[in-house]
Amino acid sequence: QTNHVHLLPHSSIDSATSVSSAILLPHSTIKNGCTVSHALLQWNATLTSQSDAHHVFLMERSEVGPHSFTANTIYGPDSHVSGGEVHCTIFGPNANSHHQSLLIGILWPLGRGNVGYGSNVGSNHTGRIPDQETSVGEGTFWGLGCVIKFPVDLTSAPYSIIAAGVQLPPQRIALPFSLITDGPGGMNQ
């Protein structure tokens, strides 16, 4: 089912479940069982393989899928998400999330990082309304199974690594190229 769709030359919709209110610029594609509404796909952007996407903007050569769920998100050029959930996020250029993970309320405009399997980066609310977020520096690596509790500010800590399994409580880190691990007494080091 399609409605309110504008396909520019060489763009395509192939075997999608439902597409409504979408603009596909040249060489962009929605395919293989996707459900999409309110989407803008720039050049060579792709939504694929049973992914759900609502209120999204995919910049050039970005890709969502397979098996991803995303809403209210902007994807920078050459970014890729597969198998996870991304909500209310600015997912910068060359950022990747190739595993089952969750990103909510992330401001990551410079991207160039990676999200490890099982990462839980954020929450959409404090029990009442979606009122918190995290700001992330360029090149951040979220380790396997890390849990990030909002608000967190890593904009002054570019190219940092949050190690596997770390629980990061609300804080601001201003040390570039950091390796952040669990420390004694629940503190990070």
PDB file of C-alpha atoms in Angstrom:
ATOM      1  CA  GLN A   1       0.000   0.000   0.000  1.00  0.00           C
ATOM      2  CA  THR A   2       1.370   3.426  -0.967  1.00  0.00           C
ATOM      3  CA  ASN A   3      -0.032   6.927  -0.718  1.00  0.00           C
ATOM      4  CA  HIS A   4       1.414  10.445  -0.868  1.00  0.00           C
ATOM      5  CA  VAL A   5       4.708   9.171  -2.293  1.00  0.00           C
ATOM      6  CA  HIS A   6       7.013  11.103  -4.622  1.00  0.00           C
ATOM      7  CA  LEU A   7       9.612   9.023  -6.453  1.00  0.00           C
ATOM      8  CA  LEU A   8      12.350  10.853  -8.301  1.00  0.00           C
ATOM      9  CA  PRO A   9      14.177   9.183 -11.224  1.00  0.00           C
ATOM     10  CA  HIS A  10      15.945   5.922 -10.385  1.00  0.00           C
ATOM     11  CA  SER A  11      14.401   5.677  -6.904  1.00  0.00           C
ATOM     12  CA  SER A  12      12.264   2.656  -6.081  1.00  0.00           C
ATOM     13  CA  ILE A  13       9.864   0.943  -3.731  1.00  0.00           C
ATOM     14  CA  ASP A  14      10.153  -2.843  -3.975  1.00  0.00           C
ATOM     15  CA  SER A  15       8.061  -5.288  -1.923  1.00  0.00           C
ATOM     16  CA  ALA A  16       7.418  -2.803   0.911  1.00  0.00           C
ATOM     17  CA  THR A  17       4.492  -3.513   3.208  1.00  0.00           C
ATOM     18  CA  SER A  18       3.314   0.093   3.451  1.00  0.00           C
ATOM     19  CA  VAL A  19       4.725   3.473   2.420  1.00  0.00           C
ATOM     20  CA  SER A  20       2.944   6.763   3.048  1.00  0.00           C
ATOM     21  CA  SER A  21       4.022  10.403   2.923  1.00  0.00           C
ATOM     22  CA  ALA A  22       7.507   9.769   1.556  1.00  0.00           C
ATOM     23  CA  ILE A  23       9.927  11.496  -0.803  1.00  0.00           C
ATOM     24  CA  LEU A  24      12.674   9.404  -2.392  1.00  0.00           C
ATOM     25  CA  LEU A  25      15.492  11.271  -4.137  1.00  0.00           C
ATOM     26  CA  PRO A  26      17.391   9.579  -7.013  1.00  0.00           C
ATOM     27  CA  HIS A  27      18.753   6.083  -6.357  1.00  0.00           C
ATOM     28  CA  SER A  28      17.068   5.769  -2.943  1.00  0.00           C
ATOM     29  CA  THR A  29      15.145   2.605  -2.077  1.00  0.00           C
ATOM     30  CA  ILE A  30      12.502   1.250   0.275  1.00  0.00           C
ATOM     31  CA  LYS A  31      12.327  -2.532  -0.010  1.00  0.00           C
ATOM     32  CA  ASN A  32      11.682  -5.990   1.422  1.00  0.00           C
ATOM     33  CA  GLY A  33       8.748  -5.691   3.811  1.00  0.00           C
ATOM     34  CA  CYS A  34       9.358  -2.237   5.299  1.00  0.00           C
ATOM     35  CA  THR A  35       6.622  -0.132   6.870  1.00  0.00           C
ATOM     36  CA  VAL A  36       7.376   3.557   6.341  1.00  0.00           C
ATOM     37  CA  SER A  37       5.570   6.832   6.986  1.00  0.00           C
ATOM     38  CA  HIS A  38       6.690  10.461   6.814  1.00  0.00           C
ATOM     39  CA  ALA A  39      10.148   9.814   5.384  1.00  0.00           C
ATOM     40  CA  LEU A  40      12.652  11.713   3.276  1.00  0.00           C
ATOM     41  CA  LEU A  41      15.420   9.655   1.687  1.00  0.00           C
ATOM     42  CA  GLN A  42      18.309  11.494   0.040  1.00  0.00           C
ATOM     43  CA  TRP A  43      20.484  10.092  -2.741  1.00  0.00           C
ATOM     44  CA  ASN A  44      21.318   6.366  -2.432  1.00  0.00           C
ATOM     45  CA  ALA A  45      19.621   6.041   0.992  1.00  0.00           C
ATOM     46  CA  THR A  46      17.991   2.698   1.816  1.00  0.00           C
ATOM     47  CA  LEU A  47      15.307   1.328   4.130  1.00  0.00           C
ATOM     48  CA  THR A  48      15.348  -2.462   3.954  1.00  0.00           C
ATOM     49  CA  SER A  49      14.301  -5.875   5.294  1.00  0.00           C
ATOM     50  CA  GLN A  50      11.281  -5.660   7.597  1.00  0.00           C
ATOM     51  CA  SER A  51      12.270  -2.323   9.149  1.00  0.00           C
ATOM     52  CA  ASP A  52       9.771   0.190  10.541  1.00  0.00           C
ATOM     53  CA  ALA A  53      10.560   3.875   9.994  1.00  0.00           C
ATOM     54  CA  HIS A  54       8.328   6.791  10.952  1.00  0.00           C
ATOM     55  CA  HIS A  55       9.187  10.515  10.787  1.00  0.00           C
ATOM     56  CA  VAL A  56      12.738   9.919   9.566  1.00  0.00           C
ATOM     57  CA  PHE A  57      15.267  11.712   7.386  1.00  0.00           C
ATOM     58  CA  LEU A  58      18.006   9.588   5.813  1.00  0.00           C
ATOM     59  CA  MET A  59      20.848  11.607   4.337  1.00  0.00           C
ATOM     60  CA  GLU A  60      22.862  10.374   1.377  1.00  0.00           C
ATOM     61  CA  ARG A  61      24.100   6.767   1.462  1.00  0.00           C
ATOM     62  CA  SER A  62      22.622   6.072   4.902  1.00  0.00           C
ATOM     63  CA  GLU A  63      20.878   2.754   5.522  1.00  0.00           C
ATOM     64  CA  VAL A  64      18.357   1.448   8.038  1.00  0.00           C
ATOM     65  CA  GLY A  65      17.843  -2.311   8.178  1.00  0.00           C
ATOM     66  CA  PRO A  66      17.539  -5.169   8.364  1.00  0.00           C
ATOM     67  CA  HIS A  67      15.033  -5.579  11.195  1.00  0.00           C
ATOM     68  CA  SER A  68      15.304  -2.077  12.661  1.00  0.00           C
ATOM     69  CA  PHE A  69      12.753   0.211  14.271  1.00  0.00           C
ATOM     70  CA  THR A  70      13.246   3.956  14.087  1.00  0.00           C
ATOM     71  CA  ALA A  71      11.141   7.020  14.714  1.00  0.00           C
ATOM     72  CA  ASN A  72      11.699  10.792  14.853  1.00  0.00           C
ATOM     73  CA  THR A  73      15.332  10.434  13.794  1.00  0.00           C
ATOM     74  CA  ILE A  74      17.831  12.090  11.439  1.00  0.00           C
ATOM     75  CA  TYR A  75      20.564   9.875   9.948  1.00  0.00           C
ATOM     76  CA  GLY A  76      23.747  11.555   8.727  1.00  0.00           C
ATOM     77  CA  PRO A  77      25.515  10.593   5.495  1.00  0.00           C
ATOM     78  CA  ASP A  78      27.012   7.092   5.339  1.00  0.00           C
ATOM     79  CA  SER A  79      25.451   6.004   8.647  1.00  0.00           C
ATOM     80  CA  HIS A  80      24.025   2.531   9.171  1.00  0.00           C
ATOM     81  CA  VAL A  81      21.672   0.933  11.684  1.00  0.00           C
ATOM     82  CA  SER A  82      20.619  -2.709  11.663  1.00  0.00           C
ATOM     83  CA  GLY A  83      18.729  -4.879  14.114  1.00  0.00           C
ATOM     84  CA  GLY A  84      18.128  -2.204  16.750  1.00  0.00           C
ATOM     85  CA  GLU A  85      15.922   0.676  17.802  1.00  0.00           C
ATOM     86  CA  VAL A  86      16.678   4.366  17.346  1.00  0.00           C
ATOM     87  CA  HIS A  87      14.244   7.027  18.580  1.00  0.00           C
ATOM     88  CA  CYS A  88      14.334  10.839  18.795  1.00  0.00           C
ATOM     89  CA  THR A  89      17.988  10.928  17.761  1.00  0.00           C
ATOM     90  CA  ILE A  90      20.432  12.798  15.541  1.00  0.00           C
ATOM     91  CA  PHE A  91      22.663   9.940  14.344  1.00  0.00           C
ATOM     92  CA  GLY A  92      25.688  11.600  12.747  1.00  0.00           C
ATOM     93  CA  PRO A  93      27.714  10.734   9.651  1.00  0.00           C
ATOM     94  CA  ASN A  94      29.656   7.471   9.460  1.00  0.00           C
ATOM     95  CA  ALA A  95      28.093   6.223  12.711  1.00  0.00           C
ATOM     96  CA  ASN A  96      27.137   2.562  12.889  1.00  0.00           C
ATOM     97  CA  SER A  97      24.965   0.299  14.971  1.00  0.00           C
ATOM     98  CA  HIS A  98      25.129  -3.201  13.492  1.00  0.00           C
ATOM     99  CA  HIS A  99      23.664  -5.061  16.475  1.00  0.00           C
ATOM    100  CA  GLN A 100      20.572  -5.237  18.642  1.00  0.00           C
ATOM    101  CA  SER A 101      20.770  -2.058  20.721  1.00  0.00           C
ATOM    102  CA  LEU A 102      18.655   0.891  21.846  1.00  0.00           C
ATOM    103  CA  LEU A 103      19.333   4.590  21.301  1.00  0.00           C
ATOM    104  CA  ILE A 104      16.863   7.175  22.610  1.00  0.00           C
ATOM    105  CA  GLY A 105      17.332  10.942  22.772  1.00  0.00           C
ATOM    106  CA  ILE A 106      20.909  11.028  21.453  1.00  0.00           C
ATOM    107  CA  LEU A 107      22.437  14.195  19.970  1.00  0.00           C
ATOM    108  CA  TRP A 108      25.413  12.871  17.989  1.00  0.00           C
ATOM    109  CA  PRO A 109      25.817  15.354  15.113  1.00  0.00           C
ATOM    110  CA  LEU A 110      29.478  14.555  14.349  1.00  0.00           C
ATOM    111  CA  GLY A 111      28.976  10.763  14.439  1.00  0.00           C
ATOM    112  CA  ARG A 112      31.918   8.589  13.324  1.00  0.00           C
ATOM    113  CA  GLY A 113      31.369   6.107  16.132  1.00  0.00           C
ATOM    114  CA  ASN A 114      29.962   2.683  16.820  1.00  0.00           C
ATOM    115  CA  VAL A 115      27.288   1.156  19.048  1.00  0.00           C
ATOM    116  CA  GLY A 116      28.062  -2.302  20.469  1.00  0.00           C
ATOM    117  CA  TYR A 117      25.638  -5.192  20.889  1.00  0.00           C
ATOM    118  CA  GLY A 118      23.171  -4.801  23.744  1.00  0.00           C
ATOM    119  CA  SER A 119      23.951  -1.148  24.400  1.00  0.00           C
ATOM    120  CA  ASN A 120      21.155   0.714  26.151  1.00  0.00           C
ATOM    121  CA  VAL A 121      21.913   4.356  25.545  1.00  0.00           C
ATOM    122  CA  GLY A 122      19.237   6.364  27.262  1.00  0.00           C
ATOM    123  CA  SER A 123      15.697   6.497  28.304  1.00  0.00           C
ATOM    124  CA  ASN A 124      12.940   8.540  26.823  1.00  0.00           C
ATOM    125  CA  HIS A 125      11.615   9.837  30.129  1.00  0.00           C
ATOM    126  CA  THR A 126      12.009  10.155  33.878  1.00  0.00           C
ATOM    127  CA  GLY A 127       8.681   8.506  34.555  1.00  0.00           C
ATOM    128  CA  ARG A 128       6.522  11.315  33.227  1.00  0.00           C
ATOM    129  CA  ILE A 129       7.604  12.906  29.929  1.00  0.00           C
ATOM    130  CA  PRO A 130      10.503  12.629  27.436  1.00  0.00           C
ATOM    131  CA  ASP A 131      12.593  15.381  28.987  1.00  0.00           C
ATOM    132  CA  GLN A 132      16.234  14.231  28.905  1.00  0.00           C
ATOM    133  CA  GLU A 133      18.931  13.479  26.356  1.00  0.00           C
ATOM    134  CA  THR A 134      22.629  12.874  25.936  1.00  0.00           C
ATOM    135  CA  SER A 135      25.087  14.843  23.836  1.00  0.00           C
ATOM    136  CA  VAL A 136      27.858  12.774  22.307  1.00  0.00           C
ATOM    137  CA  GLY A 137      31.256  13.717  20.896  1.00  0.00           C
ATOM    138  CA  GLU A 138      32.675  12.602  17.585  1.00  0.00           C
ATOM    139  CA  GLY A 139      33.985   9.037  17.394  1.00  0.00           C
ATOM    140  CA  THR A 140      32.381   7.681  20.575  1.00  0.00           C
ATOM    141  CA  PHE A 141      32.350   3.885  20.925  1.00  0.00           C
ATOM    142  CA  TRP A 142      29.566   2.409  23.058  1.00  0.00           C
ATOM    143  CA  GLY A 143      30.758  -0.982  24.377  1.00  0.00           C
ATOM    144  CA  LEU A 144      28.838  -4.241  24.586  1.00  0.00           C
ATOM    145  CA  GLY A 145      25.926  -4.065  27.006  1.00  0.00           C
ATOM    146  CA  CYS A 146      26.686  -0.608  28.391  1.00  0.00           C
ATOM    147  CA  VAL A 147      23.877   1.258  30.162  1.00  0.00           C
ATOM    148  CA  ILE A 148      23.823   5.041  29.882  1.00  0.00           C
ATOM    149  CA  LYS A 149      21.559   6.949  32.282  1.00  0.00           C
ATOM    150  CA  PHE A 150      20.587  10.490  31.324  1.00  0.00           C
ATOM    151  CA  PRO A 151      21.611  13.249  31.276  1.00  0.00           C
ATOM    152  CA  VAL A 152      25.150  12.606  30.027  1.00  0.00           C
ATOM    153  CA  ASP A 153      27.375  15.070  28.149  1.00  0.00           C
ATOM    154  CA  LEU A 154      30.304  13.591  26.189  1.00  0.00           C
ATOM    155  CA  THR A 155      30.732  16.447  23.707  1.00  0.00           C
ATOM    156  CA  SER A 156      34.112  17.346  25.252  1.00  0.00           C
ATOM    157  CA  ALA A 157      35.250  13.714  25.203  1.00  0.00           C
ATOM    158  CA  PRO A 158      35.560  12.885  21.487  1.00  0.00           C
ATOM    159  CA  TYR A 159      36.909   9.486  20.453  1.00  0.00           C
ATOM    160  CA  SER A 160      36.206   7.968  23.850  1.00  0.00           C
ATOM    161  CA  ILE A 161      35.301   4.348  24.567  1.00  0.00           C
ATOM    162  CA  ILE A 162      32.660   3.324  27.066  1.00  0.00           C
ATOM    163  CA  ALA A 163      33.855  -0.194  27.959  1.00  0.00           C
ATOM    164  CA  ALA A 164      31.665  -3.306  27.832  1.00  0.00           C
ATOM    165  CA  GLY A 165      29.116  -3.591  30.625  1.00  0.00           C
ATOM    166  CA  VAL A 166      29.724  -0.105  32.044  1.00  0.00           C
ATOM    167  CA  GLN A 167      26.858   1.690  33.758  1.00  0.00           C
ATOM    168  CA  LEU A 168      27.360   5.401  33.202  1.00  0.00           C
ATOM    169  CA  PRO A 169      25.313   7.550  35.623  1.00  0.00           C
ATOM    170  CA  PRO A 170      24.380  11.170  34.794  1.00  0.00           C
ATOM    171  CA  GLN A 171      27.558  13.232  34.348  1.00  0.00           C
ATOM    172  CA  ARG A 172      29.721  15.356  32.076  1.00  0.00           C
ATOM    173  CA  ILE A 173      33.076  14.017  30.861  1.00  0.00           C
ATOM    174  CA  ALA A 174      35.613  16.436  29.384  1.00  0.00           C
ATOM    175  CA  LEU A 175      38.599  14.187  28.653  1.00  0.00           C
ATOM    176  CA  PRO A 176      39.115  13.342  24.950  1.00  0.00           C
ATOM    177  CA  PHE A 177      40.284   9.831  24.007  1.00  0.00           C
ATOM    178  CA  SER A 178      39.108   8.357  27.332  1.00  0.00           C
ATOM    179  CA  LEU A 179      38.560   4.713  28.188  1.00  0.00           C
ATOM    180  CA  ILE A 180      35.667   4.739  30.641  1.00  0.00           C
ATOM    181  CA  THR A 181      35.355   1.649  32.869  1.00  0.00           C
ATOM    182  CA  ASP A 182      33.570   0.644  36.063  1.00  0.00           C
ATOM    183  CA  GLY A 183      35.446   1.688  39.171  1.00  0.00           C
ATOM    184  CA  PRO A 184      35.191   1.033  42.889  1.00  0.00           C
ATOM    185  CA  GLY A 185      31.996   1.989  44.718  1.00  0.00           C
ATOM    186  CA  GLY A 186      29.939   2.343  41.548  1.00  0.00           C
ATOM    187  CA  MET A 187      32.091   5.206  40.293  1.00  0.00           C
ATOM    188  CA  ASN A 188      33.495   5.280  36.775  1.00  0.00           C
ATOM    189  CA  GLN A 189      37.196   5.604  36.081  1.00  0.00           C
TER     190      GLN A 189
END
